[in-house]
XYZ file of C-alpha atoms in Angstrom:
243
model
C 90.106 92.866 97.651
C 90.229 94.216 94.119
C 93.879 93.838 93.096
C 92.936 94.056 89.417
C 90.521 96.614 87.941
C 89.040 96.345 84.481
C 88.040 99.620 82.847
C 86.534 98.733 79.493
C 89.127 96.686 77.609
C 91.950 97.932 79.880
C 93.175 95.904 82.844
C 95.303 97.595 85.491
C 96.488 96.808 88.996
C 94.421 98.819 91.478
C 97.459 99.943 93.457
C 99.226 101.196 90.328
C 96.121 103.178 89.349
C 95.785 104.643 92.852
C 99.477 105.532 92.879
C 99.327 107.307 89.519
C 96.220 109.274 90.493
C 97.747 110.131 93.880
C 100.945 111.448 92.327
C 99.142 113.500 89.698
C 96.528 114.970 92.054
C 99.014 115.626 94.859
C 101.409 117.376 92.492
C 98.627 119.351 90.828
C 97.427 120.629 94.205
C 101.003 121.487 95.160
C 101.463 123.407 91.909
C 98.369 125.472 92.677
C 99.550 126.159 96.217
C 102.980 127.173 94.895
C 101.426 129.758 92.601
C 99.410 131.165 95.508
C 102.672 131.637 97.391
C 104.546 133.241 94.482
C 106.626 130.128 93.842
C 107.338 128.461 90.499
C 104.624 125.833 90.066
C 106.793 123.823 87.677
C 109.170 123.077 90.516
C 106.438 121.034 92.166
C 106.572 118.547 89.272
C 110.384 118.449 89.365
C 110.517 117.802 93.096
C 107.884 115.066 92.963
C 109.509 113.338 89.978
C 112.884 113.163 91.732
C 111.306 112.048 95.009
C 109.331 109.282 93.279
C 112.379 107.845 91.509
C 114.423 107.889 94.720
C 111.540 106.399 96.717
C 110.877 103.522 94.318
C 114.532 102.535 93.953
C 115.257 102.666 97.679
C 111.938 100.980 98.542
C 112.899 98.103 96.265
C 116.363 97.875 97.819
C 114.950 97.785 101.355
C 112.425 95.103 100.368
C 115.181 92.966 98.866
C 117.289 93.321 102.014
C 114.295 92.455 104.182
C 113.676 89.318 102.098
C 117.244 88.463 101.166
C 116.659 84.743 101.628
C 114.312 84.790 98.656
C 116.845 86.481 96.360
C 120.138 85.062 97.629
C 120.235 82.207 95.135
C 118.618 84.055 92.240
C 119.512 87.738 91.823
C 117.664 88.319 88.534
C 114.220 89.044 90.132
C 115.756 91.952 92.062
C 115.365 94.226 89.033
C 111.717 93.233 88.538
C 109.589 95.942 90.175
C 106.133 94.977 91.431
C 103.880 97.070 93.705
C 103.759 94.460 96.480
C 107.568 94.128 96.515
C 108.352 97.652 97.715
C 108.931 98.892 101.265
C 107.406 102.284 100.567
C 107.548 103.656 104.117
C 111.326 103.298 104.238
C 111.820 104.260 100.606
C 109.950 107.485 101.249
C 112.687 108.566 103.661
C 115.273 108.692 100.871
C 112.710 110.315 98.584
C 112.269 113.104 101.129
C 116.032 113.556 101.431
C 116.439 113.807 97.645
C 113.546 116.286 97.391
C 115.074 118.375 100.182
C 118.470 118.401 98.464
C 116.867 119.568 95.197
C 114.918 122.344 96.919
C 118.085 123.591 98.602
C 120.073 123.362 95.366
C 117.448 125.356 93.470
C 117.278 127.881 96.325
C 113.514 127.460 96.632
C 112.211 128.964 99.909
C 111.968 125.758 101.902
C 109.328 126.740 104.450
C 106.952 128.217 101.873
C 107.404 125.253 99.555
C 106.749 122.834 102.417
C 103.502 124.679 103.208
C 102.502 124.388 99.547
C 103.328 120.681 99.521
C 101.501 119.671 102.709
C 97.853 119.514 101.505
C 98.689 117.695 98.275
C 100.943 115.248 100.103
C 98.180 114.306 102.533
C 95.712 113.728 99.702
C 98.292 111.568 97.897
C 98.926 109.547 101.067
C 95.189 108.936 101.477
C 94.842 107.687 97.910
C 97.908 105.444 98.138
C 96.587 103.933 101.364
C 93.238 103.255 99.686
C 95.088 101.624 96.808
C 96.840 99.368 99.319
C 93.440 98.443 100.722
C 92.180 97.457 97.279
C 95.278 95.391 96.527
C 95.523 93.818 99.992
C 98.963 95.248 100.760
C 100.066 96.551 104.183
C 97.336 94.557 105.899
C 96.459 94.665 109.588
C 96.460 92.262 112.507
C 93.580 89.851 113.220
C 90.640 91.344 115.109
C 87.002 90.643 115.979
C 85.957 94.305 115.847
C 82.737 95.024 113.916
C 84.562 97.000 111.211
C 87.120 94.268 110.532
C 87.595 93.284 106.886
C 88.138 89.812 105.485
C 91.462 89.117 103.816
C 92.556 85.579 102.927
C 89.922 84.061 105.192
C 90.856 86.171 108.239
C 89.194 89.185 109.796
C 91.796 91.925 110.007
C 92.165 95.546 111.058
C 91.634 97.722 107.938
C 94.807 99.680 108.724
C 94.966 100.979 105.153
C 91.608 102.708 105.726
C 92.794 104.003 109.107
C 95.778 105.472 107.283
C 93.626 107.010 104.548
C 91.196 108.501 107.083
C 94.034 109.978 109.149
C 95.526 111.616 106.049
C 92.137 113.059 105.014
C 91.540 114.462 108.500
C 95.027 115.951 108.330
C 94.151 117.541 104.985
C 91.056 119.168 106.519
C 93.140 120.438 109.427
C 95.911 122.007 107.320
C 93.549 123.546 104.753
C 91.589 125.279 107.530
C 94.651 126.174 109.559
C 95.862 129.777 109.512
C 99.641 129.702 110.070
C 101.470 132.503 111.818
C 104.773 131.860 110.058
C 106.089 130.092 106.949
C 106.468 126.366 107.527
C 103.933 126.105 110.333
C 101.306 124.482 108.120
C 103.797 121.835 107.012
C 104.883 121.171 110.605
C 101.260 120.736 111.679
C 100.727 118.249 108.837
C 103.877 116.313 109.761
C 103.021 116.264 113.470
C 99.451 115.120 112.834
C 100.335 112.329 110.433
C 103.270 111.126 112.553
C 101.021 110.941 115.623
C 98.432 109.053 113.587
C 101.008 106.554 112.318
C 102.347 106.073 115.835
C 98.885 104.792 116.748
C 97.890 103.068 113.490
C 101.070 101.042 113.065
C 100.375 99.230 116.325
C 97.674 97.361 114.377
C 99.733 96.693 111.246
C 100.722 93.077 110.642
C 103.719 93.695 108.396
C 106.332 95.342 110.619
C 110.103 95.451 110.881
C 111.056 94.822 114.505
C 114.215 95.665 116.431
C 115.348 94.999 119.966
C 112.652 93.402 122.098
C 109.889 93.702 119.535
C 109.891 97.466 118.956
C 108.352 98.469 115.638
C 110.701 100.536 113.488
C 107.796 102.417 111.882
C 106.539 103.582 115.242
C 110.014 104.600 116.389
C 110.430 106.695 113.238
C 106.955 108.203 113.678
C 107.750 109.152 117.282
C 111.062 110.756 116.328
C 109.449 112.743 113.506
C 106.587 113.829 115.787
C 108.984 115.071 118.457
C 111.100 116.906 115.881
C 108.033 118.611 114.383
C 106.732 119.650 117.799
C 110.181 120.884 118.788
C 110.511 122.951 115.629
C 107.070 124.471 116.165
C 107.935 125.322 119.755
C 111.212 126.931 118.728
C 109.525 128.927 115.942
C 106.866 130.162 118.365
C 109.569 131.368 120.755
C 111.220 133.247 117.894
C 107.877 134.839 117.004
C 107.351 135.986 120.592
C 110.869 137.405 120.764
C 110.433 139.328 117.493
C 107.101 140.687 118.685
């Protein structure tokens, strides 16, 4: 693990650095894609900024609720944000909702903007996952597989690298994909990454469970996958009817 990186005289947390680079690069790529699709590139920065604020605040709230026993007798630390005290997967849901609301309010063509966002989002996800690997966050379950990594004296699944690899493969897929209608590229990206997370999260150690041990992350991934596939199927039917 390399939770702290020293670049010359500067010392920075590796996850924070990965997050900043991911946000900048992902937004920059989205801006370029927006311009290719005759959309206002500046809106990419606005959407991402709003989504990030909503994600961080809600991710902190979810983490506090998940660990309420730690904060119940001392509320002051709640307002202290640290990278390893955020439930980013759940926070991202509110971030997506806020971004969607802004896009609708600004009357930005949703499907075209989603297509522009997809490649940059996958690159950002890959970089964030790699940052989690460096910092030791979102670690995997114990394993004896040859590619296991050592964290805290245990050999664990490198689920962060699985996540990063899945996002990079998704990026290759969507950049080479030739959509037949606006929004198809985004739906392919969502379906691919949701399917990947459905598999990857089975090896993740940190997991919120409900019922008889069902992982919330996997349930969400399955729902999103089915929705994306359903939307693609419906859009294809519309295309056939119009033809």
